[in-house]
Amino acid sequence: MSGEDTRAYRFNAGESVSWRGRASNLALVAFKLVAGIRGRSSAMVADAAHSASDMLATCGVIVAFRISKRPADEDHPYGHGKAEPVAAKLVGAILIVAGSGIAVEAVRRIIARDFVRPGLIALVAAVASILVKETMYQIAATTARRIRSSALMAEALHHRSDALSSVGTFAGILGGRLG
């Protein structure tokens, strides 16, 4: 495979994983939102909002791949490869903002003593979220290592952090169901 073929394969592989991750997130957001509303679970609704923010981060990674694959030009004699590390930082910033928003809402509900026994569907959605997000992590991390992409690895780690936050959501919903 020539250098240009290798380069094209790298970017196509990264974009493909990101697009599939975006589609998975879209389905997960819809399911978690419905489960959160029907199951009367503010934790699941917050988890759905968090997954929605992931789609924004994924867009940043896709844009970074598209910019990075451009050849060197007069203004960028070394190419556009720095777009990927910038996207990795964007993913991190989005994660911090989304996590902070969820934490603030959780504290507000605790202070207001706004407790409701969540439905079983919310618990099922939490388990589904953990499984889907961990699968997304495995696929993205494997591809990121293969193509040596910091942006895709940041996206993979974001999926892993989402799986772990869904473990917290699961615990909270289970605790709420148990009283």
Short mmCIF file of C-alpha atoms in Angstrom, two decimals:
data_model
loop_
_atom_site.label_atom_id
_atom_site.label_comp_id
_atom_site.label_asym_id
_atom_site.label_seq_id
_atom_site.Cartn_x
_atom_site.Cartn_y
_atom_site.Cartn_z
CA MET A 1 0.00 0.00 0.00
CA SER A 2 1.42 3.41 -0.95
CA GLY A 3 1.74 6.26 1.53
CA GLU A 4 -1.29 7.99 0.07
CA ASP A 5 -3.33 4.76 0.19
CA THR A 6 -2.32 4.24 3.83
CA ARG A 7 -3.28 7.81 4.62
CA ALA A 8 -6.68 7.46 2.90
CA TYR A 9 -7.32 4.16 4.71
CA ARG A 10 -6.48 5.80 8.05
CA PHE A 11 -8.90 8.67 7.61
CA ASN A 12 -11.65 6.53 6.12
CA ALA A 13 -11.39 4.05 9.00
CA GLY A 14 -11.54 6.86 11.57
CA GLU A 15 -14.48 8.56 9.90
CA SER A 16 -16.35 5.28 9.54
CA VAL A 17 -16.04 4.47 13.24
CA SER A 18 -17.12 8.01 14.14
CA TRP A 19 -20.19 7.89 11.87
CA ARG A 20 -21.24 4.53 13.29
CA GLY A 21 -20.70 5.87 16.80
CA ARG A 22 -22.85 8.86 15.99
CA ALA A 23 -25.67 6.64 14.71
CA SER A 24 -25.42 4.46 17.83
CA ASN A 25 -25.52 7.56 20.04
CA LEU A 26 -28.59 8.85 18.24
CA ALA A 27 -30.46 5.59 18.87
CA LEU A 28 -29.23 5.51 22.47
CA VAL A 29 -30.33 9.11 23.10
CA ALA A 30 -33.82 8.35 21.80
CA PHE A 31 -34.14 5.18 23.88
CA LYS A 32 -32.76 6.76 27.07
CA LEU A 33 -34.94 9.84 26.71
CA VAL A 34 -38.10 7.77 26.26
CA ALA A 35 -37.05 5.43 29.09
CA GLY A 36 -36.27 8.39 31.35
CA ILE A 37 -39.60 10.10 30.70
CA ARG A 38 -41.73 6.94 30.83
CA GLY A 39 -39.76 5.58 33.78
CA ARG A 40 -39.90 8.90 35.67
CA SER A 41 -36.13 8.96 36.00
CA SER A 42 -34.38 12.32 35.96
CA ALA A 43 -31.06 10.43 36.09
CA MET A 44 -31.89 8.68 32.82
CA VAL A 45 -33.05 11.92 31.19
CA ALA A 46 -29.73 13.50 32.27
CA ASP A 47 -27.89 10.48 30.87
CA ALA A 48 -29.76 10.96 27.57
CA ALA A 49 -28.72 14.63 27.51
CA HIS A 50 -25.14 13.56 28.15
CA SER A 51 -25.29 11.12 25.22
CA ALA A 52 -26.70 13.92 23.07
CA SER A 53 -23.64 16.02 23.88
CA ASP A 54 -21.52 13.10 22.69
CA MET A 55 -22.90 13.56 19.21
CA LEU A 56 -21.47 17.09 19.18
CA ALA A 57 -18.07 15.73 20.18
CA THR A 58 -18.28 13.09 17.45
CA CYS A 59 -19.01 15.81 14.89
CA GLY A 60 -15.79 17.50 15.99
CA VAL A 61 -13.84 14.29 15.43
CA ILE A 62 -15.39 13.76 11.98
CA VAL A 63 -14.53 17.34 10.99
CA ALA A 64 -10.97 16.80 12.29
CA PHE A 65 -10.57 13.70 10.11
CA ARG A 66 -11.80 15.61 7.08
CA ILE A 67 -9.42 18.51 7.75
CA SER A 68 -6.47 16.22 8.59
CA LYS A 69 -6.71 14.32 5.31
CA ARG A 70 -6.17 17.46 3.27
CA PRO A 71 -2.72 17.54 1.68
CA ALA A 72 -0.08 20.12 2.55
CA ASP A 73 -0.61 23.50 0.94
CA GLU A 74 1.05 26.91 0.92
CA ASP A 75 -0.47 27.94 4.26
CA HIS A 76 0.09 24.50 5.85
CA PRO A 77 3.39 23.15 4.48
CA TYR A 78 3.36 20.24 6.96
CA GLY A 79 -0.26 19.31 6.28
CA HIS A 80 -3.35 19.61 8.43
CA GLY A 81 -2.57 16.85 10.92
CA LYS A 82 -2.89 19.12 13.97
CA ALA A 83 -6.67 19.09 13.57
CA GLU A 84 -6.84 15.73 15.34
CA PRO A 85 -5.20 16.84 18.62
CA VAL A 86 -7.43 19.92 18.58
CA ALA A 87 -10.48 17.65 18.23
CA ALA A 88 -9.20 15.50 21.11
CA LYS A 89 -9.14 18.61 23.32
CA LEU A 90 -12.65 19.53 22.14
CA VAL A 91 -13.94 16.10 23.16
CA GLY A 92 -12.39 16.58 26.61
CA ALA A 93 -13.94 20.03 27.01
CA ILE A 94 -17.39 18.77 26.01
CA LEU A 95 -17.07 15.94 28.53
CA ILE A 96 -16.22 18.40 31.31
CA VAL A 97 -19.15 20.71 30.45
CA ALA A 98 -21.67 17.85 30.17
CA GLY A 99 -20.49 16.23 33.40
CA SER A 100 -20.65 19.54 35.24
CA GLY A 101 -24.21 20.15 34.06
CA ILE A 102 -25.32 16.71 35.19
CA ALA A 103 -23.64 17.19 38.59
CA VAL A 104 -25.32 20.56 39.14
CA GLU A 105 -28.74 19.12 38.29
CA ALA A 106 -28.17 16.14 40.62
CA VAL A 107 -27.21 18.41 43.51
CA ARG A 108 -30.23 20.62 42.84
CA ARG A 109 -32.58 17.63 42.99
CA ILE A 110 -30.98 16.33 46.18
CA ILE A 111 -31.29 19.72 47.88
CA ALA A 112 -34.92 20.03 46.74
CA ARG A 113 -35.54 16.44 47.94
CA ASP A 114 -37.14 15.79 44.55
CA PHE A 115 -37.26 11.98 44.69
CA VAL A 116 -39.45 9.71 42.56
CA ARG A 117 -39.35 5.90 42.33
CA PRO A 118 -38.11 5.24 38.78
CA GLY A 119 -39.70 2.61 36.56
CA LEU A 120 -38.11 -0.63 35.39
CA ILE A 121 -37.63 0.72 31.84
CA ALA A 122 -35.14 3.27 33.19
CA LEU A 123 -33.12 0.46 34.77
CA VAL A 124 -33.18 -1.50 31.48
CA ALA A 125 -32.02 1.61 29.61
CA ALA A 126 -29.10 2.03 32.02
CA VAL A 127 -27.96 -1.56 31.40
CA ALA A 128 -28.36 -1.11 27.64
CA SER A 129 -26.36 2.13 27.80
CA ILE A 130 -23.50 0.45 29.67
CA LEU A 131 -23.33 -2.38 27.14
CA VAL A 132 -23.63 -0.18 24.04
CA LYS A 133 -21.13 2.42 25.26
CA GLU A 134 -18.57 -0.22 26.26
CA THR A 135 -18.93 -1.83 22.83
CA MET A 136 -18.47 1.59 21.21
CA TYR A 137 -15.34 2.09 23.34
CA GLN A 138 -13.87 -1.25 22.25
CA ILE A 139 -14.47 -0.58 18.55
CA ALA A 140 -13.19 3.01 18.64
CA ALA A 141 -10.13 2.22 20.81
CA THR A 142 -9.11 -0.72 18.62
CA THR A 143 -9.39 1.42 15.49
CA ALA A 144 -7.66 4.39 17.14
CA ARG A 145 -4.67 2.22 18.07
CA ARG A 146 -4.56 0.69 14.58
CA ILE A 147 -4.62 4.06 12.78
CA ARG A 148 -2.76 5.95 15.54
CA SER A 149 -5.40 8.63 16.01
CA SER A 150 -5.45 10.78 19.16
CA ALA A 151 -8.86 12.24 18.24
CA LEU A 152 -10.43 8.81 17.85
CA MET A 153 -8.79 7.60 21.07
CA ALA A 154 -10.26 10.61 22.88
CA GLU A 155 -13.64 9.69 21.44
CA ALA A 156 -13.13 6.08 22.58
CA LEU A 157 -12.25 7.20 26.10
CA HIS A 158 -15.32 9.41 26.05
CA HIS A 159 -17.42 6.31 25.28
CA ARG A 160 -15.74 4.52 28.21
CA SER A 161 -16.47 7.43 30.56
CA ASP A 162 -20.08 7.34 29.39
CA ALA A 163 -20.28 3.62 30.17
CA LEU A 164 -18.91 4.33 33.65
CA SER A 165 -21.32 7.24 34.21
CA SER A 166 -24.14 4.91 33.15
CA VAL A 167 -22.99 2.54 35.91
CA GLY A 168 -23.64 5.44 38.31
CA THR A 169 -27.01 6.04 36.68
CA PHE A 170 -27.80 2.33 37.04
CA ALA A 171 -26.86 2.42 40.73
CA GLY A 172 -28.97 5.51 41.33
CA ILE A 173 -32.00 4.08 39.54
CA LEU A 174 -31.62 0.74 41.31
CA GLY A 175 -31.35 2.55 44.65
CA GLY A 176 -34.42 4.60 43.82
CA ARG A 177 -36.35 1.48 42.90
CA LEU A 178 -35.34 -0.20 46.15
CA GLY A 179 -36.41 2.86 48.12
#
